[in-house]
Amino acid sequence: MVIWCLLCYAIVCSLVALSACQETCRTADDNPYLLFGTKTAYAFSTDHNVRHTPALLYSVPGCYASAIWLLARYGSQRPLDTEKPQLELLDYVKQSIVDNYNNGNYRHTGMRMCEADVSLLRQWRYKDDLVARTALTEEGYLATQRLARQWRDRYPELFTYNQHDYLFKFGREHRATTSFRAFSEGIFRKEAEALDIPREINETFVMPHKHCEAWERDNDTLHQLRIFQSKHEYKEMIGNISRRLGYNFEVDAASVRAMYQMCRYNKAWENGNISPWCAVFSKEDLQRLEYAEDLETYYKYGYGSPHHESLGCGFVNDMMAFFDKRVQPNELPQQPRVQVTLTDEAGLLLALTAMRTFRDRVPLTGDNYHTATIQQRAWRSSLIAPYTGHMAAILYKCGNPADANSSNHQVLFIVNEQPLQMADCRVGLCPWPAVQGRLNTAACRPCNHARAHSTQYMALLIALVHLHG
Ligand SMILES: *[C@@H]1O[C@H](CO)[C@@H](O)[C@H](O)[C@H]1NC(C)=O
Ligand SMILES: *[C@@H]1O[C@H](CO)[C@@H](O)[C@H](O)[C@H]1NC(C)=O
Ligand SMILES: *[C@@H]1O[C@H](CO)[C@@H](O)[C@H](O)[C@H]1NC(C)=O
Ligand SMILES: *[C@@H]1O[C@H](CO)[C@@H](O)[C@H](O)[C@H]1NC(C)=O
């Protein structure tokens, strides 16, 4: 009976529409791959994370929370003006994909896009009104408000309705001020606007790389990405995409990039909507593109350069100074209790690098995509720096507050609702002396590497001269 049906199915397939049997509609996938590197929506990123969040993560027996330091990335944004020309080209790319489909000139009909996906694409148009007046998308704005409310619900004793319990630090850009507004509305609702909430506007602090000439000069950061792009596994991906879209030649890398951008923007702007551009990619393609971007961020902001640990040290320094004032004996009730710093993906990644977290034992390179360690890498921007991705450090005071000798402090470190794994800590909770030992920022000079380079070089020269002399 079963065999008979299979046989019948095979005959029907071969007679009626061979390709129809093998076509897969990606827009109808119940379990699509949604980790899009630095343009991953927070909800998709944490969906992947929730696996093992301890339920009682935030309550520490015998202790009470006395302050919180939070560093958060902005919510999803519109494309930059510089990206617009490329995204606008997608109207033409779309037309040629639809033409390919109509002409039916596929090299491999078994690999082509399914009809439903093509018809969704046919309806797609580049909307210029997307590119726009507001810095954050509506989703980005709402996600920032949600983030604020979520933390207020966790620590109502810190996130009070008194504006003097807060200090915000952010930059001058539109997306920074918009994020501040969204975050403060998340806490104070409509009253936020009327309150004079304490704030510090400091571009150098929130975007240290933008104010570091040595970092800007260091423009060899895409080397490993280029290697990866020249490898078979990357070219094979381009080949598969080209065949799927009905091209008789390999699609150029810039078009693939534009399609990927549009796919992940669509999903970040409207999490629940289907993007026909995502149908262009298989899960394996998306994982390769994700790795390609990780290679980029690893060398721009991460452990790919030894200078990046110091470039982000201003954040760590700021956090340590904030806590330091609050762990002194005979401490008086101190305001602010909450410090929120708003930054971009670079700022968040640099801060995590300065914390020496998410560090892999082997460096990410263009050659090791298929190794097990890289497949399970810690440096994965989809998970550590999605939109509204954040790091929180909560200071707990423990023991008998009346007895200075018995009291001690602990700091709980959380990244995107996951406890940070660190030596001397238990599920993200670290004794204050361990924190001090680990994050000593006495030597913090964020943009010092140009000079460090030349002094090392000079020392070497002098040593050589001495050897020969
Ligand atoms: C801004 O931040 C930088 C780096 O943290 C710091 O050196 C500088 O003093 C700050 N400027 C102001 C006006 O606070
Ligand atoms: C890298 O930066 C240097 C110094 O700013 C510049 O002369 C050089 O052209 C740049 N190279 C590339 C590939 O952008
Ligand atoms: C490309 O397609 C071939 C044949 O279907 C498949 O074996 C291979 O895994 C695909 N590669 C990628 C990167 O998806
Ligand atoms: C705390 O310890 C110091 C030195 O060990 C001692 O002199 C002091 O009396 C202690 N204070 C309390 C409140 O126990």
Short mmCIF file of C-alpha atoms in Angstrom, two decimals, residues 7-460:
data_model
loop_
_atom_site.label_atom_id
_atom_site.label_comp_id
_atom_site.label_asym_id
_atom_site.label_seq_id
_atom_site.Cartn_x
_atom_site.Cartn_y
_atom_site.Cartn_z
CA LEU A 7 5.19 4.85 -6.77
CA CYS A 8 2.08 6.76 -7.69
CA TYR A 9 3.56 9.93 -6.22
CA ALA A 10 6.74 9.46 -8.24
CA ILE A 11 4.78 8.94 -11.44
CA VAL A 12 2.61 11.97 -10.84
CA CYS A 13 5.69 14.02 -10.09
CA SER A 14 7.57 13.01 -13.15
CA LEU A 15 4.60 13.38 -15.44
CA VAL A 16 3.07 16.55 -14.15
CA ALA A 17 5.70 18.77 -12.66
CA LEU A 18 9.00 17.32 -11.71
CA SER A 19 10.28 20.39 -9.99
CA ALA A 20 7.13 21.05 -7.97
CA CYS A 21 7.85 17.98 -5.87
CA GLN A 22 11.23 19.23 -4.81
CA GLU A 23 10.43 22.88 -4.40
CA THR A 24 10.69 24.20 -0.89
CA CYS A 25 8.95 27.35 0.14
CA ARG A 26 11.23 29.08 2.59
CA THR A 27 8.73 31.74 3.52
CA ALA A 28 6.50 28.91 4.77
CA ASP A 29 9.22 27.46 7.01
CA ASP A 30 7.86 27.04 10.54
CA ASN A 31 11.29 27.22 12.07
CA PRO A 32 13.28 29.77 10.07
CA TYR A 33 16.83 30.72 10.94
CA LEU A 34 16.67 34.19 12.49
CA LEU A 35 20.16 34.87 13.78
CA PHE A 36 21.36 37.68 11.55
CA GLY A 37 24.55 38.85 13.22
CA THR A 38 24.50 42.45 14.42
CA LYS A 39 21.07 43.00 12.88
CA THR A 40 19.34 40.31 14.91
CA ALA A 41 16.14 41.32 16.69
CA TYR A 42 16.47 40.94 20.46
CA ALA A 43 13.51 38.55 20.64
CA PHE A 44 15.14 36.14 18.16
CA SER A 45 18.44 36.33 19.96
CA THR A 46 17.04 35.58 23.39
CA ASP A 47 14.71 32.89 22.04
CA HIS A 48 17.89 31.09 21.30
CA ASN A 49 19.24 31.93 24.77
CA VAL A 50 16.41 31.05 27.11
CA ARG A 51 17.41 27.40 27.13
CA HIS A 52 18.99 27.59 30.55
CA THR A 53 18.20 30.78 32.39
CA PRO A 54 18.06 29.96 36.10
CA ALA A 55 14.67 31.06 37.37
CA LEU A 56 16.03 32.75 40.50
CA LEU A 57 18.91 34.47 38.80
CA TYR A 58 18.13 37.91 40.16
CA SER A 59 17.46 37.17 43.81
CA VAL A 60 20.52 36.68 45.97
CA PRO A 61 19.76 35.27 49.45
CA GLY A 62 20.95 37.48 52.33
CA CYS A 63 21.68 40.39 50.00
CA TYR A 64 19.85 43.35 48.60
CA ALA A 65 20.48 45.16 45.32
CA SER A 66 21.97 48.58 45.92
CA ALA A 67 22.86 49.83 42.44
CA ILE A 68 22.80 48.83 38.78
CA TRP A 69 25.06 49.76 35.90
CA LEU A 70 23.59 49.04 32.49
CA LEU A 71 25.10 49.36 29.04
CA ALA A 72 22.66 48.90 26.18
CA ARG A 73 22.82 48.97 22.42
CA TYR A 74 20.23 51.01 20.51
CA GLY A 75 17.13 49.35 19.11
CA SER A 76 16.77 48.66 15.39
CA GLN A 77 17.50 51.56 13.09
CA ARG A 78 16.86 52.67 9.54
CA PRO A 79 19.54 52.02 6.94
CA LEU A 80 22.29 54.59 6.78
CA ASP A 81 22.17 57.03 3.88
CA THR A 82 25.23 55.30 2.47
CA GLU A 83 23.33 52.01 2.29
CA LYS A 84 20.37 53.43 0.41
CA PRO A 85 21.66 53.23 -3.19
CA GLN A 86 22.39 49.54 -2.75
CA LEU A 87 19.01 48.76 -1.24
CA GLU A 88 17.28 50.71 -3.99
CA LEU A 89 18.97 48.48 -6.54
CA LEU A 90 16.98 45.58 -5.14
CA ASP A 91 14.00 46.75 -7.23
CA TYR A 92 15.99 45.77 -10.32
CA VAL A 93 17.34 42.58 -8.78
CA LYS A 94 13.80 41.61 -7.90
CA GLN A 95 12.62 42.19 -11.46
CA SER A 96 15.36 40.03 -12.90
CA ILE A 97 14.60 37.21 -10.45
CA VAL A 98 10.93 37.34 -11.44
CA ASP A 99 11.92 37.37 -15.14
CA ASN A 100 14.16 34.35 -14.58
CA TYR A 101 11.26 32.54 -13.02
CA ASN A 102 8.89 33.43 -15.85
CA ASN A 103 11.41 32.37 -18.47
CA GLY A 104 12.02 29.12 -16.63
CA ASN A 105 15.66 29.01 -17.60
CA TYR A 106 16.98 27.26 -14.52
CA ARG A 107 20.20 25.31 -14.55
CA HIS A 108 18.75 23.15 -11.77
CA THR A 109 15.00 23.29 -11.58
CA GLY A 110 15.23 21.20 -8.41
CA MET A 111 16.92 24.09 -6.64
CA ARG A 112 14.78 26.98 -7.75
CA MET A 113 12.73 29.23 -5.50
CA CYS A 114 9.15 28.06 -5.09
CA GLU A 115 6.31 29.89 -6.77
CA ALA A 116 4.84 31.27 -3.52
CA ASP A 117 8.20 32.80 -2.60
CA VAL A 118 8.56 34.37 -6.03
CA SER A 119 5.10 35.85 -5.89
CA LEU A 120 5.83 37.40 -2.49
CA LEU A 121 8.96 38.86 -3.97
CA ARG A 122 7.03 40.16 -6.97
CA GLN A 123 4.89 42.21 -4.58
CA TRP A 124 7.87 43.61 -2.71
CA ARG A 125 8.84 47.22 -3.33
CA TYR A 126 11.59 49.33 -1.89
CA LYS A 127 9.79 51.87 0.24
CA ASP A 128 11.62 55.10 0.59
CA ASP A 129 9.47 56.13 3.51
CA LEU A 130 11.26 53.43 5.46
CA VAL A 131 14.31 55.57 5.27
CA ALA A 132 13.45 58.30 7.34
CA ARG A 133 12.82 61.00 9.77
CA THR A 134 13.06 58.96 12.94
CA ALA A 135 16.39 57.43 13.88
CA LEU A 136 14.98 54.25 15.39
CA THR A 137 12.32 52.12 13.77
CA GLU A 138 9.04 51.78 15.60
CA GLU A 139 10.09 48.30 16.63
CA GLY A 140 13.44 49.65 17.85
CA TYR A 141 11.67 52.29 19.92
CA LEU A 142 9.26 49.80 21.46
CA ALA A 143 12.04 47.31 22.16
CA THR A 144 13.95 49.99 24.07
CA GLN A 145 10.86 50.78 26.14
CA ARG A 146 10.39 47.06 26.80
CA LEU A 147 13.99 46.77 27.93
CA ALA A 148 13.49 49.57 30.45
CA ARG A 149 10.26 48.09 31.79
CA GLN A 150 11.76 44.65 32.05
CA TRP A 151 14.57 45.91 34.29
CA ARG A 152 12.21 48.08 36.30
CA ASP A 153 10.07 45.01 36.97
CA ARG A 154 13.13 43.07 38.11
CA TYR A 155 14.44 45.78 40.44
CA PRO A 156 11.60 48.11 41.45
CA GLU A 157 13.68 49.18 44.49
CA LEU A 158 16.30 50.66 42.15
CA PHE A 159 14.16 51.81 39.24
CA THR A 160 12.05 54.18 41.30
CA TYR A 161 9.86 57.08 40.19
CA ASN A 162 12.41 59.58 41.47
CA GLN A 163 14.44 60.93 38.57
CA HIS A 164 17.42 61.60 40.83
CA ASP A 165 17.91 57.85 41.17
CA TYR A 166 19.09 57.85 37.54
CA LEU A 167 22.03 58.92 35.49
CA PHE A 168 21.99 58.47 31.71
CA LYS A 169 25.05 58.68 29.52
CA PHE A 170 24.71 58.92 25.76
CA GLY A 171 25.92 60.71 22.64
CA ARG A 172 24.69 63.55 20.46
CA GLU A 173 23.36 61.56 17.55
CA HIS A 174 19.68 61.39 16.83
CA ARG A 175 19.56 57.64 17.54
CA ALA A 176 21.15 58.29 20.95
CA THR A 177 18.68 60.97 22.04
CA THR A 178 15.78 58.93 20.64
CA SER A 179 16.93 55.89 22.61
CA PHE A 180 17.14 57.97 25.76
CA ARG A 181 13.58 59.15 25.23
CA ALA A 182 12.37 55.58 24.63
CA PHE A 183 14.16 54.22 27.70
CA SER A 184 12.97 56.97 30.03
CA GLU A 185 9.40 56.62 28.76
CA GLY A 186 9.66 52.92 29.54
CA ILE A 187 10.20 53.90 33.16
CA PHE A 188 8.30 57.16 33.64
CA ARG A 189 5.75 56.82 30.83
CA LYS A 190 4.40 60.13 29.58
CA GLU A 191 5.82 62.07 32.53
CA ALA A 192 9.36 61.41 31.25
CA GLU A 193 9.38 64.47 29.05
CA ALA A 194 8.55 66.89 31.86
CA LEU A 195 11.23 65.48 34.18
CA ASP A 196 14.73 66.78 34.18
CA ILE A 197 16.42 63.39 34.31
CA PRO A 198 20.16 63.63 35.06
CA ARG A 199 22.24 62.96 31.98
CA GLU A 200 25.73 63.32 30.58
CA ILE A 201 26.26 63.81 26.88
CA ASN A 202 29.70 62.49 26.00
CA GLU A 203 30.49 61.15 22.53
CA THR A 204 34.02 60.14 23.43
CA PHE A 205 32.77 57.99 26.26
CA VAL A 206 29.97 56.18 24.43
CA MET A 207 31.85 55.72 21.14
CA PRO A 208 35.54 55.48 22.01
CA HIS A 209 36.51 54.04 18.60
CA LYS A 210 35.09 57.04 16.74
CA HIS A 211 37.48 59.25 18.61
CA CYS A 212 40.56 57.19 18.21
CA GLU A 213 42.65 57.97 15.17
CA ALA A 214 44.81 54.92 15.67
CA TRP A 215 41.68 52.74 15.41
CA GLU A 216 40.52 54.50 12.26
CA ARG A 217 43.95 54.14 10.67
CA ASP A 218 43.94 50.43 11.39
CA ASN A 219 42.11 49.52 8.21
CA ASP A 220 43.39 46.01 7.62
CA THR A 221 40.56 44.58 9.67
CA LEU A 222 38.78 42.84 6.80
CA HIS A 223 41.67 40.55 5.95
CA GLN A 224 40.21 37.35 7.46
CA LEU A 225 36.79 38.15 6.02
CA ARG A 226 38.34 38.39 2.55
CA ILE A 227 40.01 35.02 3.07
CA PHE A 228 36.68 33.47 4.07
CA GLN A 229 35.02 35.01 1.03
CA SER A 230 37.63 33.49 -1.24
CA LYS A 231 37.09 29.97 0.15
CA HIS A 232 35.15 27.20 -1.49
CA GLU A 233 32.44 27.19 1.18
CA TYR A 234 31.62 30.83 0.51
CA LYS A 235 31.75 30.54 -3.27
CA GLU A 236 29.59 27.45 -3.15
CA MET A 237 27.02 29.49 -1.25
CA ILE A 238 27.03 32.21 -3.92
CA GLY A 239 26.69 29.49 -6.56
CA ASN A 240 23.70 27.92 -4.82
CA ILE A 241 22.01 31.29 -4.38
CA SER A 242 22.57 32.10 -8.06
CA ARG A 243 21.06 28.80 -9.17
CA ARG A 244 18.14 29.20 -6.81
CA LEU A 245 17.36 32.60 -8.34
CA GLY A 246 17.68 31.33 -11.90
CA TYR A 247 20.85 33.12 -12.96
CA ASN A 248 23.18 31.53 -15.47
CA PHE A 249 26.11 33.30 -13.88
CA GLU A 250 27.24 33.90 -10.31
CA VAL A 251 25.41 36.78 -8.64
CA ASP A 252 27.84 39.50 -7.60
CA ALA A 253 28.75 39.70 -3.94
CA ALA A 254 27.27 43.20 -3.60
CA SER A 255 23.81 41.98 -4.66
CA VAL A 256 24.00 39.06 -2.24
CA ARG A 257 24.94 41.54 0.46
CA ALA A 258 22.00 43.81 -0.42
CA MET A 259 19.54 40.89 -0.36
CA TYR A 260 20.88 39.79 3.01
CA GLN A 261 20.63 43.33 4.38
CA MET A 262 17.04 43.65 3.24
CA CYS A 263 16.12 40.25 4.69
CA ARG A 264 17.51 41.05 8.11
CA TYR A 265 16.24 44.63 8.13
CA ASN A 266 12.75 43.41 7.28
CA LYS A 267 12.84 40.96 10.19
CA ALA A 268 14.28 43.53 12.58
CA TRP A 269 11.76 46.22 11.66
CA GLU A 270 8.75 43.96 11.80
CA ASN A 271 9.62 40.81 13.69
CA GLY A 272 6.40 39.03 12.81
CA ASN A 273 6.39 39.71 9.07
CA ILE A 274 7.74 37.48 6.36
CA SER A 275 10.52 38.88 4.24
CA PRO A 276 10.63 37.50 0.69
CA TRP A 277 14.34 38.35 0.65
CA CYS A 278 15.00 35.79 3.37
CA ALA A 279 13.67 33.15 0.98
CA VAL A 280 16.78 33.68 -1.11
CA PHE A 281 18.91 31.98 1.56
CA SER A 282 19.09 28.51 3.00
CA LYS A 283 19.86 28.00 6.67
CA GLU A 284 23.44 27.03 5.76
CA ASP A 285 23.81 30.24 3.73
CA LEU A 286 22.60 32.33 6.65
CA GLN A 287 25.06 30.63 8.98
CA ARG A 288 27.93 31.39 6.61
CA LEU A 289 26.86 35.03 6.29
CA GLU A 290 26.59 35.21 10.06
CA TYR A 291 30.14 33.92 10.41
CA ALA A 292 31.36 36.38 7.78
CA GLU A 293 30.06 39.23 9.88
CA ASP A 294 31.50 37.75 13.06
CA LEU A 295 34.88 37.78 11.35
CA GLU A 296 34.37 41.46 10.67
CA THR A 297 33.35 42.44 14.20
CA TYR A 298 36.01 40.20 15.76
CA TYR A 299 38.75 42.15 14.00
CA LYS A 300 37.11 45.55 14.28
CA TYR A 301 35.96 45.48 17.89
CA GLY A 302 36.95 42.16 19.41
CA TYR A 303 39.94 40.02 20.29
CA GLY A 304 41.21 40.15 16.72
CA SER A 305 43.39 43.06 17.79
CA PRO A 306 45.15 43.30 21.15
CA HIS A 307 44.32 47.02 21.28
CA HIS A 308 40.58 46.52 21.57
CA GLU A 309 40.71 45.41 25.20
CA SER A 310 42.03 48.84 26.08
CA LEU A 311 39.78 50.69 23.63
CA GLY A 312 36.74 49.59 25.63
CA CYS A 313 38.29 50.06 29.06
CA GLY A 314 36.54 53.40 29.54
CA PHE A 315 33.26 51.51 30.05
CA VAL A 316 34.76 49.14 32.59
CA ASN A 317 36.50 52.01 34.30
CA ASP A 318 33.22 53.88 34.55
CA MET A 319 31.46 50.85 36.00
CA MET A 320 34.20 50.24 38.57
CA ALA A 321 34.19 53.88 39.65
CA PHE A 322 30.40 53.77 39.97
CA PHE A 323 30.58 50.72 42.27
CA ASP A 324 33.67 51.81 44.11
CA LYS A 325 31.84 54.76 45.63
CA ARG A 326 29.11 52.43 46.80
CA VAL A 327 31.17 49.78 48.54
CA GLN A 328 32.92 52.11 50.95
CA PRO A 329 32.20 51.43 54.65
CA ASN A 330 29.81 53.91 56.27
CA GLU A 331 28.33 54.48 52.87
CA LEU A 332 25.37 56.83 52.86
CA PRO A 333 22.36 56.12 50.66
CA GLN A 334 23.66 57.13 47.30
CA GLN A 335 22.10 58.50 44.18
CA PRO A 336 21.99 57.64 41.40
CA ARG A 337 21.12 53.99 41.92
CA VAL A 338 20.77 53.34 38.21
CA GLN A 339 23.23 54.28 35.54
CA VAL A 340 22.26 53.62 31.94
CA THR A 341 24.71 54.09 29.08
CA LEU A 342 23.35 53.94 25.53
CA THR A 343 25.71 53.02 22.71
CA ASP A 344 25.99 51.30 19.35
CA GLU A 345 27.07 47.76 18.48
CA ALA A 346 30.74 48.78 18.46
CA GLY A 347 30.48 50.22 21.97
CA LEU A 348 28.81 47.11 23.35
CA LEU A 349 31.30 44.75 21.71
CA LEU A 350 34.27 46.82 22.84
CA ALA A 351 32.93 46.82 26.41
CA LEU A 352 32.52 43.03 26.39
CA THR A 353 36.04 42.70 25.02
CA ALA A 354 37.39 44.95 27.75
CA MET A 355 35.59 42.68 30.25
CA ARG A 356 37.44 39.77 28.63
CA THR A 357 34.27 37.79 28.13
CA PHE A 358 33.08 35.77 25.12
CA ARG A 359 36.66 35.06 24.30
CA ASP A 360 37.38 31.95 22.24
CA ARG A 361 40.44 29.83 22.81
CA VAL A 362 41.23 29.87 19.10
CA PRO A 363 40.92 33.05 17.05
CA LEU A 364 38.23 33.32 14.38
CA THR A 365 39.84 33.10 10.96
CA GLY A 366 38.82 32.75 7.34
CA ASP A 367 40.00 29.13 7.36
CA ASN A 368 38.38 27.52 10.35
CA TYR A 369 34.65 27.87 9.71
CA HIS A 370 34.12 24.11 9.76
CA THR A 371 35.90 23.39 13.01
CA ALA A 372 33.85 22.37 16.04
CA THR A 373 35.20 25.21 18.20
CA ILE A 374 34.13 27.82 15.66
CA GLN A 375 30.73 26.24 15.22
CA GLN A 376 30.28 26.71 18.99
CA ARG A 377 32.13 29.99 19.19
CA ALA A 378 31.54 32.42 22.04
CA TRP A 379 32.06 35.44 19.77
CA ARG A 380 28.72 35.35 18.04
CA SER A 381 27.24 38.80 17.51
CA SER A 382 23.73 37.38 16.95
CA LEU A 383 23.75 36.33 20.60
CA ILE A 384 25.97 38.91 22.28
CA ALA A 385 25.17 42.12 20.40
CA PRO A 386 21.66 41.98 18.89
CA TYR A 387 19.55 45.14 18.78
CA THR A 388 18.99 46.35 22.39
CA GLY A 389 21.59 43.80 23.48
CA HIS A 390 22.97 44.80 26.85
CA MET A 391 25.21 44.10 29.76
CA ALA A 392 24.04 44.71 33.30
CA ALA A 393 26.09 44.67 36.47
CA ILE A 394 24.10 44.73 39.71
CA LEU A 395 25.77 45.55 43.00
CA TYR A 396 24.46 43.59 45.97
CA LYS A 397 25.13 44.41 49.58
CA CYS A 398 25.17 41.34 51.78
CA GLY A 399 25.39 40.53 55.49
CA ASN A 400 24.38 42.73 58.40
CA PRO A 401 24.38 46.35 57.25
CA ALA A 402 24.87 47.55 60.88
CA ASP A 403 28.08 45.56 61.18
CA ALA A 404 30.58 46.84 58.65
CA ASN A 405 32.89 43.89 59.35
CA SER A 406 30.36 41.25 58.43
CA SER A 407 29.00 42.99 55.38
CA ASN A 408 30.37 42.38 51.93
CA HIS A 409 29.49 43.09 48.33
CA GLN A 410 28.80 40.96 45.31
CA VAL A 411 28.26 41.91 41.69
CA LEU A 412 25.94 40.03 39.37
CA PHE A 413 26.90 40.22 35.69
CA ILE A 414 24.22 39.59 33.10
CA VAL A 415 24.43 39.77 29.31
CA ASN A 416 21.12 39.53 27.47
CA GLU A 417 19.50 37.77 30.42
CA GLN A 418 22.26 35.19 30.69
CA PRO A 419 24.70 35.13 33.61
CA LEU A 420 28.27 35.78 32.53
CA GLN A 421 30.62 32.86 33.02
CA MET A 422 33.69 34.09 34.83
CA ALA A 423 36.38 32.62 37.04
CA ASP A 424 35.75 33.05 40.82
CA CYS A 425 32.05 33.67 40.16
CA ARG A 426 28.97 31.54 40.65
CA VAL A 427 26.24 31.84 37.99
CA GLY A 428 27.32 35.38 37.17
CA LEU A 429 27.65 36.40 40.83
CA CYS A 430 31.13 37.57 41.84
CA PRO A 431 32.52 38.70 45.21
CA TRP A 432 33.64 42.32 45.01
CA PRO A 433 37.34 41.58 45.66
CA ALA A 434 37.31 39.14 42.71
CA VAL A 435 35.79 41.83 40.51
CA GLN A 436 38.47 44.27 41.61
CA GLY A 437 41.17 41.71 40.93
CA ARG A 438 39.86 40.90 37.51
CA LEU A 439 38.89 44.32 36.25
CA ASN A 440 41.72 46.50 37.38
CA THR A 441 41.44 49.60 35.24
CA ALA A 442 44.19 51.68 36.80
CA ALA A 443 46.05 51.67 33.50
CA CYS A 444 43.03 52.47 31.35
CA ARG A 445 44.01 54.65 28.41
CA PRO A 446 41.47 53.84 25.69
CA CYS A 447 43.27 55.19 22.67
CA ASN A 448 46.85 54.73 23.51
CA HIS A 449 47.94 52.09 21.06
CA ALA A 450 49.52 54.31 18.44
CA ARG A 451 51.99 55.47 21.03
CA ALA A 452 52.29 52.04 22.66
CA HIS A 453 53.28 50.65 19.27
CA SER A 454 56.00 53.15 18.66
CA THR A 455 57.44 52.95 22.17
CA GLN A 456 57.62 49.14 21.92
CA TYR A 457 59.28 49.58 18.59
CA MET A 458 61.71 52.10 19.99
CA ALA A 459 62.53 49.77 22.90
CA LEU A 460 63.23 47.01 20.41
#
